Amino acid sequence: MGEGTSLFEDAPEIDLSRGRLDLALVRLRMAWRTLRDGWAVFVESRIGVLSLAIIAIFALMAFSHPILMATVWTPDVYDPVTGYAFDRFEHPSPPDWRHPLGTDSLGRDILSQLLFSTKSEFILGITAALVTVGIATTVGAVAAYYGGLVDSLLMRLADLIIALPGISLLIVLSALFNLNLFYLALIIGVLGGFGGTAIILKSQALSIRVKPYIEAARAAGGGHFHVIFVHIIPNLLPLSLLYMMFTVTGAIFAEAVLSFLGLLDIRMSWGIMIHTANTGGYLLAGANYWWLIVPAGASITLLCSAFYLVGRALDEVVNPRLRRHDR
Amino acid sequence: MSSPDSGPLLAVDGLNKRFPIGGGLFRKPTDFIHAVDDVSFRMSAGESLGLVGESGCGKTTVGKLLVKLLEPTDGSITYRFATPAMDPHLAGPVETSNIRSRQLGAFRRQVQMIFQDPYESMNPRRTVYDTIAEPLVVQGIGHVQERLDRVSEILDLVGLTPAGTFLFRRPHELSGGQRQRVAIARALVIGPSFVVADEPTSMLDVSSRTAIMLLMQELAERLGIAYLYITHDLAVARYMCHRIAVMYLGKIVELADTEELLRNPLHPYTRALLSAVPSPDPTRRREPPDILGDLSLPVNPPQRCRFYDRCPLATDLCRREPHPPPEEKAPGHWVACHLA
Ligand SMILES: Nc1ncnc2c1ncn2[C@@H]1O[C@H](COP(=O)(O)OP(=O)(O)O)[C@@H](O)[C@H]1O
Ligand SMILES: [Mg+2]
């Protein structure tokens, strides 16, 4: 029996056939495998794939605008904000081959506006989603792990934010400050991150926190930081990803509402396109001036739904209970 | 089967753990579960002690207190590690509740735990390598290649060979027995001198139980590790341990060398447990255990003997007197019963 023997003294020689394993490479390969397996589950959802395709089309639209401006569209006619269609005598004018979606009441090309705005919608949605999920994941993990006073304070804050009516609060804020797209994304992100999303991620973190592997990590000598960032947060990430999708939907929708009300300090967006139609008095006569409203309205609806539905399809990948057993 | 005599490695004195029930941030709890109630025992280096009792009697809580995953409400746990030269932080007696953060790492290198549920004690997203190397990583021992080598060696030691094929599997790609081998590897990888094994085979199918028990015993003997083996099965403890402590509702009611306890059980609860041990002869009819009712919950328990409500021998004395203190009836044979 042991007289201070080394643990490995009498262990046989090991010959790892792969030689020196490059740990980083192995991890990369495993991450790739996880992604591939997740994708296999995701593609089983037709709606998920369709929604992803819609998002991809919008992304192409966002990329196409600068290319079109640099090649076939002359800026003085096609600029989404300052352009003017000299070739028409009356504005708004219905679609034709030079202006596939017609012009607005100020003589600007609608298609150009639509494409130009797509990029902003993505930036807004993704920034808001990253901020929300970054905050919510950390807040949820910390609140669940420490419990007690920290938890109580963070959760009361979340309750407070949920109790505030979101859009109305944004209206007040935008009236008080000049909100541009970036600040709007930040505010939506912070409100979501400390609000409802934090509560959802915390309840998930609570179920992770009581797992024996958390205790095993503590017994191994892992500190609080190690447990939170190595064990709790990685297990939250799938759910975080899901809520990123829902946040994108919320952010784009909020932007549309605020722009429609003329409360945002931004040059062009889908919401502003509808706002312009409204201030010109064309909204109520929508049937005759459909090209002023339908492209922007349909884009908002489509992109919002697409992100939401991708989220729902991801739910199936992420949520093991909805998944076939053991893949 | 005698234990090596190098002085007590571990001394547990008057250990208590009470869990409050109810209560909240601004409300004082009024009720307590006495999960561990005035427990004392000693263990020597290289020795194995079985902790036996029904589910809910506080075995896991004792284990977690010993590895400092829980802090005692009262009482003390004192270790005396034999390798102070390797760890200057651990020279002399170490009382768990006095361990400061700088000592904690050194303590965790000496005292490890194997958890009951092999399905839940591994993070499902991490590989076998991540899980076993975790103690090395969080303690900053070695660099990547050294850790890889070390993890491969220990995988071999616990019988997961060839190591290369197991290193980067995730838990769902392992069987229950293989997972428990990984759990054993994780506990042994930093070379502890004491391990708490919390029912390591209770969640496994019968076929892998014996293999895991054999492995534990063999490794502990080979590496000179003392272990507390928690089980609800007296037959398992008999097989695995030098000595056995029988626990009932937070109290140790009897403690003796394995052979002595089995030959000469003094506490009525131990006798009941013994009669429940399956006999190797299938034709012999098993007698029903000679105890009344079910295990009750130790919420604010009355002062009298904890076993009173279920004891077939209970007398008036047992009702009036407080819970009997353990007495040494024979050398090394302790029992807590008025009637023994
Ligand atoms: N963290 C806890 N909070 C409250 N009660 C607990 C906690 N851990 C254990 N208990 C209670 O303490 C008692 C002993 O539990 P445990 O040590 O797990 O028993 P065993 O391992 O012998 O089955 C049980 O009644 C259990 O409900
Ligand atoms: Mg237990």
XYZ file of C-alpha atoms and ligand atoms in Angstrom:
695
model
C 0.000 0.000 0.000
C 0.977 3.589 -0.560
C 4.111 4.943 1.033
C 3.745 8.264 -0.747
C 3.905 6.506 -4.088
C 3.319 8.600 -7.154
C -0.129 8.085 -8.568
C 1.204 7.038 -11.935
C 4.248 5.090 -10.907
C 2.992 1.695 -11.911
C 0.696 2.791 -14.709
C 1.683 1.184 -17.982
C 3.300 3.172 -20.751
C 0.739 4.910 -22.931
C 1.134 5.119 -26.647
C -1.360 7.531 -28.024
C -1.591 6.426 -31.601
C -2.481 9.894 -32.779
C 0.764 11.218 -31.379
C 0.661 14.679 -29.911
C -2.976 15.644 -29.993
C -3.662 19.145 -30.946
C -6.359 19.931 -28.421
C -7.572 23.034 -30.188
C -8.018 21.123 -33.433
C -9.926 18.346 -31.725
C -12.213 20.878 -30.082
C -12.810 22.599 -33.384
C -13.722 19.319 -34.973
C -16.122 18.528 -32.136
C -17.752 21.954 -32.338
C -18.206 21.342 -36.045
C -19.798 17.988 -35.338
C -22.191 19.541 -32.822
C -23.127 22.191 -35.341
C -23.694 19.585 -38.028
C -25.865 17.456 -35.745
C -27.859 20.517 -34.705
C -28.314 21.430 -38.351
C -29.605 17.947 -39.102
C -32.359 18.442 -36.525
C -33.026 21.991 -37.673
C -33.602 21.091 -41.323
C -36.330 18.692 -40.286
C -38.431 21.762 -39.638
C -39.644 22.993 -43.059
C -40.805 26.315 -41.654
C -37.419 26.829 -40.045
C -35.614 26.284 -43.332
C -38.066 28.490 -45.219
C -37.617 31.239 -42.622
C -33.864 30.954 -42.846
C -34.163 31.283 -46.623
C -36.255 34.440 -46.179
C -33.620 35.896 -43.864
C -30.950 35.015 -46.408
C -32.900 36.805 -49.150
C -33.165 39.909 -47.001
C -29.429 39.697 -46.330
C -28.823 39.562 -50.099
C -31.074 42.588 -50.477
C -29.010 44.461 -47.902
C -25.815 43.672 -49.820
C -27.322 44.497 -53.178
C -28.064 48.136 -52.383
C -24.487 49.516 -52.345
C -23.721 47.434 -55.447
C -26.712 48.818 -57.344
C -25.856 52.355 -56.249
C -22.308 51.924 -57.482
C -23.308 50.458 -60.840
C -26.732 51.048 -62.370
C -28.394 53.569 -60.062
C -27.376 57.225 -60.323
C -27.350 58.797 -56.878
C -29.278 61.966 -57.739
C -32.234 59.827 -58.835
C -31.941 56.741 -56.687
C -30.520 57.978 -53.382
C -33.018 56.647 -50.800
C -33.159 59.977 -48.927
C -32.152 62.776 -51.279
C -32.894 61.254 -54.691
C -35.613 62.572 -57.017
C -37.100 60.784 -59.998
C -36.953 63.555 -62.636
C -38.379 61.209 -65.224
C -41.849 61.361 -63.676
C -44.136 64.395 -63.463
C -46.322 63.194 -60.667
C -45.399 61.710 -57.301
C -46.109 59.238 -55.874
C -46.043 57.355 -59.124
C -46.870 53.682 -59.595
C -44.287 51.020 -60.422
C -42.783 50.736 -63.876
C -39.610 49.192 -65.234
C -37.346 52.066 -64.104
C -38.853 52.179 -60.638
C -40.041 48.628 -59.939
C -41.790 49.677 -56.729
C -42.718 53.196 -57.783
C -41.796 56.434 -56.013
C -42.963 58.060 -52.812
C -44.658 61.409 -52.415
C -41.249 63.132 -52.399
C -40.231 61.448 -55.661
C -37.788 58.966 -54.161
C -37.398 55.418 -55.420
C -39.179 52.956 -53.100
C -37.093 49.911 -54.025
C -33.922 51.804 -53.223
C -35.387 52.829 -49.856
C -36.447 49.276 -49.147
C -33.040 47.790 -49.928
C -31.157 50.537 -48.131
C -33.223 50.036 -44.968
C -32.653 46.293 -44.856
C -29.088 46.756 -43.660
C -30.211 49.022 -40.799
C -32.857 46.525 -39.734
C -30.242 43.793 -39.511
C -27.798 45.988 -37.609
C -30.530 47.100 -35.240
C -31.917 43.624 -34.673
C -28.585 41.899 -34.236
C -27.086 44.584 -31.983
C -30.169 44.565 -29.763
C -30.139 40.771 -29.680
C -26.443 40.545 -28.791
C -26.800 43.127 -26.021
C -29.947 41.481 -24.657
C -28.545 38.010 -24.640
C -25.114 39.031 -23.345
C -26.700 40.777 -20.380
C -29.487 38.253 -19.809
C -27.157 35.246 -19.863
C -24.772 36.793 -17.356
C -27.561 38.155 -15.137
C -29.438 34.840 -15.238
C -26.355 32.768 -14.447
C -25.165 35.067 -11.659
C -28.611 35.371 -10.059
C -29.166 31.622 -10.158
C -25.689 30.759 -8.911
C -25.392 33.179 -6.018
C -29.071 33.331 -5.053
C -29.883 35.343 -1.940
C -29.570 39.107 -2.035
C -27.927 39.306 -5.473
C -30.735 37.223 -6.924
C -33.453 39.246 -5.197
C -32.072 42.567 -6.405
C -31.636 41.419 -10.012
C -35.070 39.825 -10.137
C -36.852 42.856 -8.640
C -35.121 44.952 -11.306
C -36.400 42.532 -13.928
C -39.934 42.746 -12.505
C -39.713 46.530 -12.635
C -38.655 46.520 -16.286
C -41.383 44.051 -17.209
C -43.972 46.161 -15.405
C -42.977 49.190 -17.487
C -44.881 49.219 -20.761
C -42.077 48.735 -23.289
C -43.180 50.675 -26.355
C -44.594 53.541 -24.271
C -41.326 53.805 -22.394
C -39.426 53.919 -25.681
C -41.799 56.661 -26.893
C -41.065 58.744 -23.797
C -37.331 58.154 -24.126
C -37.293 59.002 -27.804
C -39.218 62.192 -27.098
C -36.656 63.180 -24.468
C -33.512 62.188 -26.378
C -32.499 62.120 -29.998
C -32.525 58.378 -30.490
C -30.593 57.066 -33.408
C -30.534 53.444 -34.476
C -27.586 52.524 -32.285
C -29.000 53.994 -29.089
C -32.340 52.393 -29.845
C -30.634 49.000 -30.194
C -28.788 49.598 -26.943
C -31.926 50.569 -25.027
C -33.939 47.652 -26.361
C -31.005 45.371 -25.565
C -30.608 46.619 -22.006
C -34.348 46.522 -21.287
C -34.626 42.998 -22.633
C -31.373 41.881 -21.049
C -32.278 42.947 -17.536
C -35.966 42.216 -18.067
C -37.943 39.227 -19.262
C -35.126 37.377 -21.016
C -33.029 37.454 -17.832
C -35.853 35.776 -15.904
C -36.188 33.020 -18.493
C -32.461 32.356 -18.602
C -32.285 32.446 -14.819
C -34.926 29.757 -14.454
C -32.914 27.638 -16.863
C -29.708 28.415 -14.953
C -31.427 27.343 -11.731
C -32.027 23.889 -13.166
C -28.363 23.687 -14.184
C -27.126 25.021 -10.872
C -28.457 22.030 -8.919
C -26.873 19.445 -11.218
C -24.309 17.221 -9.528
C -21.672 18.231 -12.075
C -21.693 21.713 -10.576
C -20.843 20.211 -7.191
C -18.286 17.971 -8.849
C -16.648 21.050 -10.357
C -16.572 22.732 -6.939
C -15.088 19.605 -5.378
C -12.436 19.567 -8.105
C -11.382 22.984 -6.835
C -13.245 25.180 -9.321
C -14.060 28.688 -8.087
C -17.274 30.643 -8.627
C -15.955 32.190 -11.828
C -15.010 28.798 -13.230
C -18.388 27.265 -12.420
C -20.377 30.166 -13.878
C -18.396 30.548 -17.088
C -17.377 26.956 -17.790
C -20.421 25.046 -16.606
C -23.480 27.271 -16.312
C -23.175 29.725 -19.203
C -22.211 27.182 -21.903
C -25.288 25.190 -20.946
C -27.375 28.360 -21.244
C -26.056 29.298 -24.680
C -28.528 27.246 -26.747
C -31.429 28.933 -24.983
C -29.663 32.286 -25.328
C -29.434 31.742 -29.074
C -33.145 31.075 -29.142
C -33.935 34.303 -27.340
C -31.618 36.192 -29.646
C -34.013 35.333 -32.464
C -37.016 36.540 -30.501
C -35.201 39.750 -29.565
C -34.466 40.516 -33.209
C -38.190 40.291 -33.903
C -39.001 42.593 -30.996
C -36.356 45.142 -31.957
C -37.412 45.412 -35.601
C -41.011 45.733 -34.552
C -40.223 48.436 -31.968
C -38.233 50.376 -34.551
C -41.139 50.226 -36.983
C -43.567 51.578 -34.402
C -41.277 54.396 -33.266
C -40.364 55.366 -36.832
C -43.988 55.331 -37.830
C -44.660 57.774 -35.017
C -41.752 59.889 -36.286
C -39.852 59.605 -33.035
C -36.502 58.346 -34.254
C -33.546 60.320 -35.460
C -32.770 58.099 -38.451
C -32.699 58.856 -42.147
C -34.481 55.898 -43.593
C -36.130 52.692 -42.463
C -39.139 50.574 -43.236
C -41.013 52.333 -40.454
C -40.091 55.724 -41.883
C -41.330 54.669 -45.330
C -44.758 53.989 -43.852
C -44.494 57.195 -41.827
C -43.873 59.148 -45.040
C -46.898 57.551 -46.673
C -48.975 58.458 -43.637
C -47.904 62.103 -43.404
C -48.714 62.478 -47.099
C -52.205 61.209 -46.309
C -51.826 58.104 -48.462
C -52.214 55.525 -45.746
C -55.998 55.656 -45.672
C -56.128 55.545 -49.465
C -53.876 52.517 -49.297
C -55.680 50.526 -51.960
C -54.797 53.091 -54.634
C -51.261 53.691 -53.400
C -50.348 50.169 -52.331
C -46.678 50.494 -53.378
C -46.175 53.099 -50.650
C -47.183 50.711 -47.888
C -47.057 47.093 -48.959
C -43.289 46.696 -49.629
C -42.243 48.114 -46.257
C -45.136 46.548 -44.355
C -44.586 43.147 -45.903
C -40.840 43.346 -45.247
C -41.415 44.128 -41.570
C -43.884 41.278 -41.257
C -41.762 38.811 -43.191
C -38.449 39.497 -41.491
C -40.007 39.602 -38.012
C -41.845 36.333 -38.576
C -38.788 34.719 -40.142
C -36.616 35.427 -37.100
C -39.403 34.299 -34.800
C -39.937 31.058 -36.695
C -36.214 30.327 -36.869
C -36.318 30.705 -33.100
C -39.152 28.220 -32.842
C -37.334 25.747 -35.074
C -34.176 26.184 -32.991
C -36.303 25.384 -29.960
C -36.513 21.874 -31.290
C -32.742 21.636 -31.657
C -32.095 23.191 -28.275
C -34.839 21.718 -26.151
C -34.068 18.049 -25.614
C -37.614 17.273 -24.542
C -38.947 18.172 -27.973
C -36.220 16.127 -29.560
C -36.162 12.480 -30.457
C -34.432 10.552 -27.720
C -30.641 10.677 -27.792
C -30.587 11.813 -31.392
C -7.915 -6.915 6.719
C -6.493 -4.545 9.304
C -5.938 -0.911 8.527
C -2.441 0.538 8.485
C -1.810 2.353 11.735
C -0.371 5.790 11.044
C -2.540 7.877 13.379
C -5.960 9.275 12.509
C -6.181 10.870 9.089
C -9.579 12.227 9.896
C -11.308 13.131 13.150
C -14.973 14.077 13.103
C -16.308 15.510 16.365
C -19.881 16.366 17.248
C -20.742 17.062 13.600
C -24.138 18.684 13.016
C -25.865 19.879 9.893
C -29.296 21.441 10.036
C -31.089 22.588 6.892
C -33.628 25.368 7.466
C -36.987 24.795 5.833
C -39.140 27.737 4.878
C -37.838 31.162 5.733
C -36.568 33.635 3.196
C -34.605 36.797 2.730
C -36.245 38.652 5.612
C -37.894 35.780 7.468
C -36.169 33.562 9.973
C -36.841 29.864 9.351
C -38.529 28.129 12.260
C -38.101 24.489 11.248
C -34.928 22.568 10.625
C -34.070 19.209 9.121
C -31.448 17.635 11.344
C -29.706 15.888 8.476
C -26.585 15.134 10.526
C -26.959 15.067 14.282
C -23.938 14.878 16.571
C -21.817 12.496 14.508
C -18.295 11.584 15.612
C -15.816 9.075 14.216
C -12.176 8.654 13.276
C -10.416 7.235 10.241
C -6.796 6.271 9.650
C -4.788 6.697 6.480
C -5.506 3.990 3.921
C -8.552 2.792 5.833
C -12.008 2.264 4.410
C -15.147 3.027 6.383
C -18.606 2.088 5.187
C -21.455 4.475 5.988
C -24.666 2.493 5.810
C -28.255 3.595 6.205
C -31.576 4.042 4.499
C -32.051 6.760 1.932
C -32.576 10.138 3.570
C -30.700 9.366 6.785
C -27.985 11.941 6.043
C -25.191 9.901 4.441
C -24.653 12.204 1.479
C -24.713 15.207 3.781
C -21.891 13.690 5.873
C -19.943 13.100 2.654
C -20.400 16.649 1.429
C -19.391 18.039 4.808
C -16.201 15.964 4.699
C -15.198 17.350 1.287
C -16.256 20.875 2.262
C -19.091 21.199 -0.211
C -21.205 22.037 2.838
C -20.279 23.863 6.011
C -21.203 22.231 9.338
C -23.765 23.923 11.534
C -21.805 22.681 14.523
C -18.879 20.425 15.315
C -15.548 19.954 13.575
C -13.831 17.908 10.888
C -10.063 17.716 11.292
C -7.668 16.169 8.797
C -4.028 15.321 9.381
C -2.478 14.730 5.996
C 0.611 12.561 5.777
C 2.250 14.581 3.015
C 2.857 18.039 4.469
C 6.156 18.249 2.641
C 4.327 18.368 -0.683
C 1.775 20.880 0.481
C 3.090 23.393 3.015
C -0.463 24.721 3.380
C -1.555 21.438 4.887
C 1.113 20.946 7.564
C -0.382 19.996 10.906
C -4.075 19.486 11.625
C -6.455 21.076 9.137
C -9.945 21.924 10.320
C -12.263 22.263 7.347
C -14.208 25.256 8.631
C -10.947 27.194 9.117
C -9.590 26.613 5.637
C -8.787 29.894 3.977
C -9.027 30.412 0.256
C -5.288 29.891 -0.252
C -5.443 26.516 1.490
C -8.579 25.392 -0.292
C -6.786 24.298 -3.460
C -4.318 22.204 -1.481
C -7.193 20.702 0.497
C -9.048 19.789 -2.677
C -5.937 17.996 -3.911
C -6.119 15.737 -0.864
C -9.855 15.188 -0.479
C -12.083 14.191 -3.373
C -15.579 12.846 -3.916
C -17.235 10.396 -6.297
C -20.881 11.258 -6.790
C -23.862 8.976 -6.774
C -25.369 9.692 -10.149
C -22.994 9.004 -13.056
C -25.597 10.360 -15.471
C -25.720 13.768 -13.850
C -22.251 14.215 -12.409
C -20.693 14.878 -15.822
C -21.424 18.048 -17.725
C -23.174 16.743 -20.877
C -21.399 19.267 -23.089
C -17.876 18.404 -21.953
C -15.677 15.566 -23.060
C -14.169 12.840 -20.931
C -10.871 14.710 -21.173
C -12.442 17.984 -19.991
C -14.100 16.246 -17.069
C -11.069 14.354 -15.854
C -8.626 17.189 -16.484
C -10.851 19.679 -14.675
C -9.102 19.324 -11.286
C -5.739 19.793 -13.022
C -6.957 22.787 -15.008
C -8.588 24.664 -12.138
C -5.569 23.992 -9.948
C -3.179 25.056 -12.686
C -1.294 21.751 -12.686
C 0.787 20.980 -15.775
C 0.308 22.257 -19.306
C -1.769 20.795 -22.088
C 0.502 17.950 -23.147
C 1.182 16.922 -19.555
C -2.519 16.943 -18.782
C -3.295 14.882 -21.851
C -0.673 12.333 -20.860
C -1.895 12.247 -17.306
C -5.539 11.858 -18.258
C -4.600 9.065 -20.673
C -2.704 7.284 -17.930
C -5.559 7.499 -15.472
C -8.029 6.335 -18.127
C -5.894 3.256 -18.498
C -5.810 2.843 -14.755
C -9.615 2.840 -14.497
C -9.884 0.420 -17.382
C -11.062 2.708 -20.162
C -8.682 1.456 -22.832
C -7.383 2.361 -25.274
C -7.439 5.812 -23.728
C -7.326 7.548 -27.101
C -10.777 6.288 -28.015
C -12.341 7.618 -24.833
C -10.593 10.987 -24.425
C -12.964 12.977 -26.562
C -16.241 11.237 -26.002
C -19.150 13.044 -24.462
C -21.117 11.488 -21.568
C -23.976 10.333 -23.787
C -21.516 8.184 -25.696
C -20.645 6.231 -22.539
C -22.464 3.549 -20.594
C -23.313 4.026 -16.928
C -20.377 1.920 -15.817
C -17.993 3.802 -18.094
C -19.242 7.106 -16.742
C -18.643 5.972 -13.205
C -15.114 4.973 -14.227
C -14.660 8.517 -15.522
C -15.955 9.825 -12.185
C -13.422 7.652 -10.369
C -10.680 8.892 -12.690
C -11.639 12.503 -11.986
C -11.460 11.902 -8.251
C -8.070 10.182 -8.460
C -6.320 12.308 -11.085
C -4.744 14.720 -8.587
C -3.677 11.975 -6.197
C -5.894 12.501 -3.134
C -5.316 10.759 0.176
C -9.018 10.584 1.043
C -12.044 9.968 -1.165
C -15.751 10.010 -0.353
C -17.592 7.552 -2.598
C -21.314 8.311 -2.451
C -23.186 5.169 -3.498
C -21.059 4.891 -6.655
C -22.815 1.747 -7.825
C -26.415 2.348 -6.799
C -27.448 3.804 -10.169
C -25.653 1.197 -12.249
C -27.068 -1.976 -13.674
C -26.186 -5.099 -11.781
C -23.677 -6.278 -14.355
C -21.333 -3.307 -13.938
C -21.700 -2.999 -10.152
C -19.209 -5.636 -9.201
C -16.662 -4.383 -11.709
C -16.825 -0.838 -10.322
C -16.588 -2.093 -6.737
C -13.565 -4.209 -7.590
C -11.938 -1.301 -9.384
C -12.467 1.070 -6.460
C -11.074 -1.399 -4.000
C -8.080 -2.249 -6.126
C -7.148 1.358 -6.865
C -7.593 2.492 -3.279
C -5.371 -0.304 -2.059
C -2.763 0.276 -4.744
C -2.631 4.034 -4.218
C -3.041 3.923 -0.438
C -6.177 6.027 -0.445
C -8.534 6.069 2.520
C -12.175 6.159 1.576
C -15.595 6.623 3.084
C -17.900 4.320 1.176
C -21.518 5.407 1.377
C -24.135 2.775 0.634
C -27.594 1.692 1.675
C -26.559 -1.929 1.258
C -24.863 -3.642 4.174
C -23.689 -6.442 1.886
C -21.793 -3.952 -0.274
C -20.218 -2.279 2.747
C -19.164 -5.663 4.092
C -17.390 -6.360 0.849
C -15.773 -2.940 0.494
C -14.803 -1.740 3.958
C -12.590 -2.382 6.970
C -15.133 -0.849 9.302
C -18.831 -0.034 9.093
C -20.845 2.795 10.611
C -24.620 2.374 10.647
C -26.568 5.584 10.413
C -30.151 6.283 11.314
C -31.906 9.681 11.022
C -28.740 11.747 11.240
C -27.169 9.664 14.033
C -24.516 6.973 13.897
C -26.150 4.199 15.921
C -23.424 1.575 15.640
C -19.797 1.480 14.500
C -17.438 -1.484 14.504
C -14.992 -3.533 12.468
C -16.843 -5.198 9.611
C -16.498 -8.747 10.894
C -17.376 -7.771 14.461
C -20.443 -5.835 13.347
C -21.721 -8.705 11.257
C -21.007 -11.344 13.892
C -22.249 -9.406 16.836
C -24.706 -6.632 15.896
C -25.841 -4.833 19.045
C -28.272 -2.207 17.793
C -31.787 -3.358 16.833
C -31.542 -1.296 13.645
C -28.314 -3.016 12.581
C -29.956 -6.375 13.244
C -32.896 -5.382 11.074
C -30.559 -4.322 8.272
C -28.670 -7.597 8.566
C -31.835 -9.636 8.252
C -32.549 -7.750 5.036
C -29.213 -8.742 3.500
C -29.973 -11.295 0.800
C -28.623 -14.701 1.630
C -26.424 -16.381 -0.960
C -28.676 -19.422 -0.710
C -31.774 -18.703 -2.815
C -33.749 -21.576 -1.277
C -33.571 -20.049 2.191
C -36.568 -17.882 2.918
C -35.711 -14.340 3.819
C -37.144 -13.149 7.103
C -38.987 -9.844 7.004
C -36.956 -7.015 8.569
C -37.852 -6.704 12.198
C -38.667 -2.993 12.284
C -41.873 -1.033 12.296
C -43.038 1.572 9.788
C -40.961 3.787 7.538
C -38.098 6.182 7.948
C -39.480 9.466 9.231
C -38.168 12.898 8.301
C -35.790 14.384 10.876
C -37.656 17.715 11.137
C -37.246 19.114 14.640
C -36.952 15.559 16.016
C -37.848 14.893 19.665
C -34.995 14.473 22.101
C -35.512 10.761 22.733
C -33.853 7.918 20.842
C -34.264 8.548 17.101
C -35.143 4.912 16.523
C -37.851 4.834 19.220
C -40.825 4.963 16.828
C -39.663 1.941 14.856
C -37.846 -0.052 17.505
C -39.344 -3.468 18.262
C -37.673 -3.456 21.705
C -38.517 0.100 22.813
C -39.214 0.482 26.508
C -40.458 3.252 28.735
C -36.853 4.203 29.437
C -36.255 4.810 25.718
C -39.185 7.231 25.620
C -38.143 9.214 28.670
C -34.396 9.432 28.201
C -32.622 11.547 25.552
C -30.979 9.822 22.587
C -28.366 7.453 24.049
C -24.699 8.477 23.611
C -22.452 5.950 21.838
C -20.756 3.526 24.225
C -17.816 1.224 23.540
C -19.236 -2.218 24.344
C -16.242 -4.117 22.996
C -12.869 -2.759 21.794
C -13.675 -0.576 18.785
C -17.343 -1.538 18.842
C -19.518 1.484 19.544
C -23.259 1.406 19.882
C -25.861 4.013 20.819
C -28.704 2.094 22.479
C -30.082 2.041 26.026
C -30.720 -1.672 25.810
C -27.528 -2.956 24.195
N -29.600 21.142 0.586
C -30.566 20.639 1.368
N -31.570 21.429 1.819
C -32.531 20.925 2.612
N -32.594 19.664 3.016
C -31.640 18.822 2.608
C -30.586 19.256 1.754
N -29.765 18.204 1.503
C -30.305 17.160 2.154
N -31.419 17.525 2.824
C -32.240 16.654 3.676
O -31.398 16.058 4.623
C -31.765 14.707 4.817
C -30.589 13.812 4.532
O -30.305 13.846 3.148
P -29.108 13.029 2.500
O -27.851 13.370 3.204
O -29.138 13.279 1.041
O -29.525 11.528 2.787
P -28.982 10.176 2.147
O -27.763 10.491 1.336
O -28.684 9.300 3.325
O -30.076 9.618 1.326
C -32.950 14.428 3.917
O -34.124 14.509 4.682
C -32.887 15.540 2.904
O -34.188 15.874 2.493
Mg -27.529 10.108 -0.744
